[in-house]
Amino acid sequence: KAGVTQTPRYLIKTRGQQVTLSCSPISGHRSVSWYQQTPGQGLQFLFEYFSETQRNKGNFPGRFSGRQFSNSRSEMNVSTLELGDSALYLCASSWGLAGGAGEQYFGPGTRLTVT
Amino acid sequence: GENVEQHPSTLSVQEGDSAVIKCTYSDSASNYFPWYKQELGKRPQLIIDIRSNVGEKKDQRIAVTLNKTAKHFSLHITETQPEDSAVYFCAASISSSASKIIFGSGTRLSIRP
């Protein structure tokens, strides 16, 4: 079974631009969660999508948004990029809701650098 | 909301010795506690998890203990080996509802040869 995939793996953007990251979950998984990982803040929860609906949201500004498609693939969008948005963005998929019975499997991440 | 604190932030142990990482959580309703290992440049991977209906779970050299009264749980690694060097994250959530998994800040474990 193929694992969680994320595209692109690396991205360099300029302040003020917007970016879209993509996550393809393991086949059959219906939940996709997004996390921001930085050296100082660890793994910060962004949001979780399940069956195309946002089920949970972390404490991030409205510039961070996401969506999930009918095939469970998910995209995350960050508008008006700031230098502080530079981070590794990880997505994780699970069969059920992330906080439930299903184990989360992480993707390799997208390394975003904002200059 | 849930808050998870993890200690220590860095830990160095001699190869063959044991390592213990501790976490505390704030929401007494939390009942699912996974532990993830993240090697340098790699994705986090689940190494063990425990639910609130048990106090301890063991898998070879790794064990997790849970004290619901005190709201803390710990990861124990015995007979440490060089490949145990990584960052370890604890997490907590409420599995019976659509709650988010909240992660601790991570512990960088180094195994000295």
XYZ file of C-alpha atoms in Angstrom:
228
model
C 0.000 0.000 0.000
C 1.449 3.363 -0.977
C 2.188 5.772 1.844
C 1.161 9.367 2.300
C 2.619 11.597 -0.382
C 3.092 15.342 -0.413
C 3.913 17.695 -3.239
C 5.985 19.653 -3.750
C 8.749 18.534 -1.409
C 10.536 21.877 -1.444
C 9.287 25.351 -2.179
C 10.784 28.816 -2.073
C 8.430 31.774 -2.096
C 8.642 35.499 -1.548
C 6.862 37.440 1.161
C 3.361 38.393 0.112
C 2.925 35.500 -2.287
C 0.548 32.636 -1.762
C 1.233 28.919 -1.854
C -0.719 25.683 -2.230
C 0.520 22.387 -0.849
C -0.952 19.007 -1.696
C -1.353 15.809 0.286
C -2.497 12.415 -0.966
C -3.498 10.090 1.865
C -3.125 6.342 2.056
C -5.808 4.644 0.001
C -8.930 4.187 2.087
C -8.020 6.830 4.637
C -10.636 9.520 5.024
C -8.937 11.892 7.434
C -6.126 14.276 6.578
C -4.527 16.477 9.208
C -2.005 19.226 8.594
C 0.814 20.274 10.913
C 3.437 22.991 10.885
C 6.815 21.941 12.211
C 9.429 24.494 13.214
C 12.547 24.055 15.374
C 11.194 26.286 18.107
C 7.514 25.304 18.139
C 7.531 21.593 17.437
C 4.451 20.118 15.747
C 1.609 22.608 15.627
C -1.815 21.400 14.516
C -3.307 23.400 11.638
C -6.539 21.617 10.730
C -8.122 18.269 10.034
C -10.407 17.285 7.192
C -12.661 14.262 7.193
C -15.054 13.420 4.373
C -14.466 16.819 2.762
C -15.389 18.706 5.951
C -13.073 20.588 8.259
C -13.485 18.916 11.639
C -10.910 20.747 13.705
C -8.816 23.854 13.465
C -5.712 24.952 15.325
C -4.716 28.438 16.394
C -3.480 29.802 13.098
C -4.556 32.992 11.313
C -7.114 32.938 8.529
C -4.293 33.119 5.965
C -4.028 29.375 6.443
C -6.826 27.450 4.805
C -7.439 24.030 3.377
C -9.850 21.771 1.646
C -10.406 18.116 0.930
C -11.652 16.545 -2.239
C -13.991 13.608 -2.720
C -10.994 11.278 -3.212
C -9.675 12.397 0.205
C -6.761 14.299 -1.276
C -6.227 17.548 0.567
C -4.706 20.890 -0.213
C -3.469 23.561 2.121
C -3.201 27.193 1.099
C -1.273 29.992 2.738
C -1.923 33.505 1.469
C 0.152 36.644 1.973
C 3.206 34.685 3.054
C 5.317 35.979 5.932
C 8.897 35.106 6.835
C 7.604 33.264 9.906
C 5.702 30.848 7.693
C 8.970 29.166 6.770
C 8.593 25.642 8.107
C 8.142 21.996 7.310
C 4.477 21.314 6.601
C 3.442 17.770 7.355
C 0.216 16.073 6.558
C -0.980 12.865 8.162
C -3.757 10.521 7.183
C -5.832 8.058 9.157
C -8.781 5.811 8.444
C -10.980 7.511 11.024
C -10.739 10.828 12.782
C -7.186 11.590 13.890
C -8.069 11.698 17.554
C -9.995 8.454 17.302
C -9.051 4.844 16.883
C -7.055 5.225 13.699
C -3.284 5.536 13.707
C -1.939 8.581 11.892
C 0.611 8.078 9.113
C 2.711 11.071 8.195
C 3.852 12.200 4.792
C 7.439 13.316 4.081
C 6.520 16.971 4.363
C 6.896 20.072 2.231
C 9.761 22.352 3.198
C 8.586 25.937 2.616
C 11.083 28.759 2.675
C 9.823 32.326 2.537
C 12.353 34.988 1.572
C -8.209 23.251 25.165
C -5.704 20.468 25.629
C -2.112 21.320 26.446
C 0.740 18.814 26.492
C 4.044 19.498 28.180
C 7.065 17.303 27.511
C 10.338 16.979 29.425
C 13.230 16.983 29.008
C 13.811 18.828 25.757
C 17.165 17.086 25.296
C 18.426 13.835 26.740
C 21.784 12.129 26.370
C 22.298 8.592 27.647
C 25.047 6.021 27.420
C 24.403 3.188 25.004
C 22.829 0.324 26.892
C 21.298 2.555 29.573
C 17.614 3.418 29.857
C 15.933 6.646 28.757
C 12.729 8.111 30.175
C 10.682 10.921 28.642
C 7.741 12.411 30.531
C 4.619 14.234 29.413
C 1.737 15.859 31.228
C -1.641 16.784 29.772
C -4.287 19.202 30.915
C -7.612 17.787 29.675
C -8.809 14.992 31.953
C -11.049 13.743 29.132
C -8.020 12.790 27.012
C -7.878 9.053 26.552
C -5.498 8.351 23.663
C -1.743 8.900 24.008
C 0.538 8.103 21.055
C 4.292 8.468 20.902
C 6.122 9.339 17.692
C 9.768 9.010 16.740
C 11.259 11.352 14.167
C 14.731 10.622 12.872
C 16.718 13.420 11.301
C 15.240 14.404 7.960
C 12.453 11.858 8.172
C 8.760 11.879 8.930
C 7.347 11.157 12.411
C 6.418 7.518 12.918
C 4.191 6.021 15.577
C 6.203 3.773 17.878
C 3.688 2.995 20.603
C 0.374 4.253 21.917
C -1.748 3.719 24.999
C -5.388 4.224 25.823
C -6.735 5.288 29.161
C -8.175 1.897 30.030
C -4.666 0.490 30.614
C -1.841 1.688 32.808
C 1.083 0.260 30.913
C 1.928 -1.108 27.504
C 5.148 -2.709 26.373
C 6.652 -3.516 22.979
C 10.113 -5.070 23.168
C 12.461 -2.375 24.515
C 9.798 0.331 24.566
C 7.146 0.826 27.219
C 4.647 3.535 28.020
C 3.035 4.136 31.391
C -0.023 6.244 32.118
C -1.140 7.814 35.377
C -4.624 9.202 34.792
C -4.944 10.641 38.260
C -1.814 12.724 37.879
C -2.445 13.275 34.157
C 0.970 12.219 33.061
C 2.439 9.525 30.869
C 5.970 8.412 30.167
C 8.021 6.653 27.522
C 10.662 4.216 28.675
C 13.365 2.879 26.369
C 15.592 0.169 27.806
C 18.959 -1.076 26.537
C 19.300 1.953 24.299
C 21.023 1.576 20.952
C 22.500 4.122 18.519
C 19.446 3.824 16.263
C 17.295 5.126 19.120
C 18.799 8.582 18.554
C 15.937 10.762 17.310
C 13.371 13.319 18.413
C 10.457 11.794 20.315
C 7.034 13.439 20.519
C 4.227 12.579 22.889
C 0.637 13.498 22.091
C -2.822 13.404 23.611
C -6.372 13.421 22.309
C -9.930 12.402 23.108
C -10.668 9.414 20.920
C -14.405 9.417 21.491
C -14.931 12.747 19.807
C -13.608 14.695 16.903
C -10.774 16.151 18.891
C -7.412 17.143 17.590
C -4.195 15.434 18.534
C -2.037 17.844 20.519
C 1.697 17.184 20.473
C 4.330 17.867 23.074
C 7.326 19.979 22.131
C 9.619 16.996 21.550
C 12.672 15.450 23.196
C 15.921 15.097 21.328
C 17.456 11.831 22.486
C 21.145 11.190 21.844
C 22.795 7.855 22.532
C 26.471 8.089 23.452
C 28.637 5.177 22.273
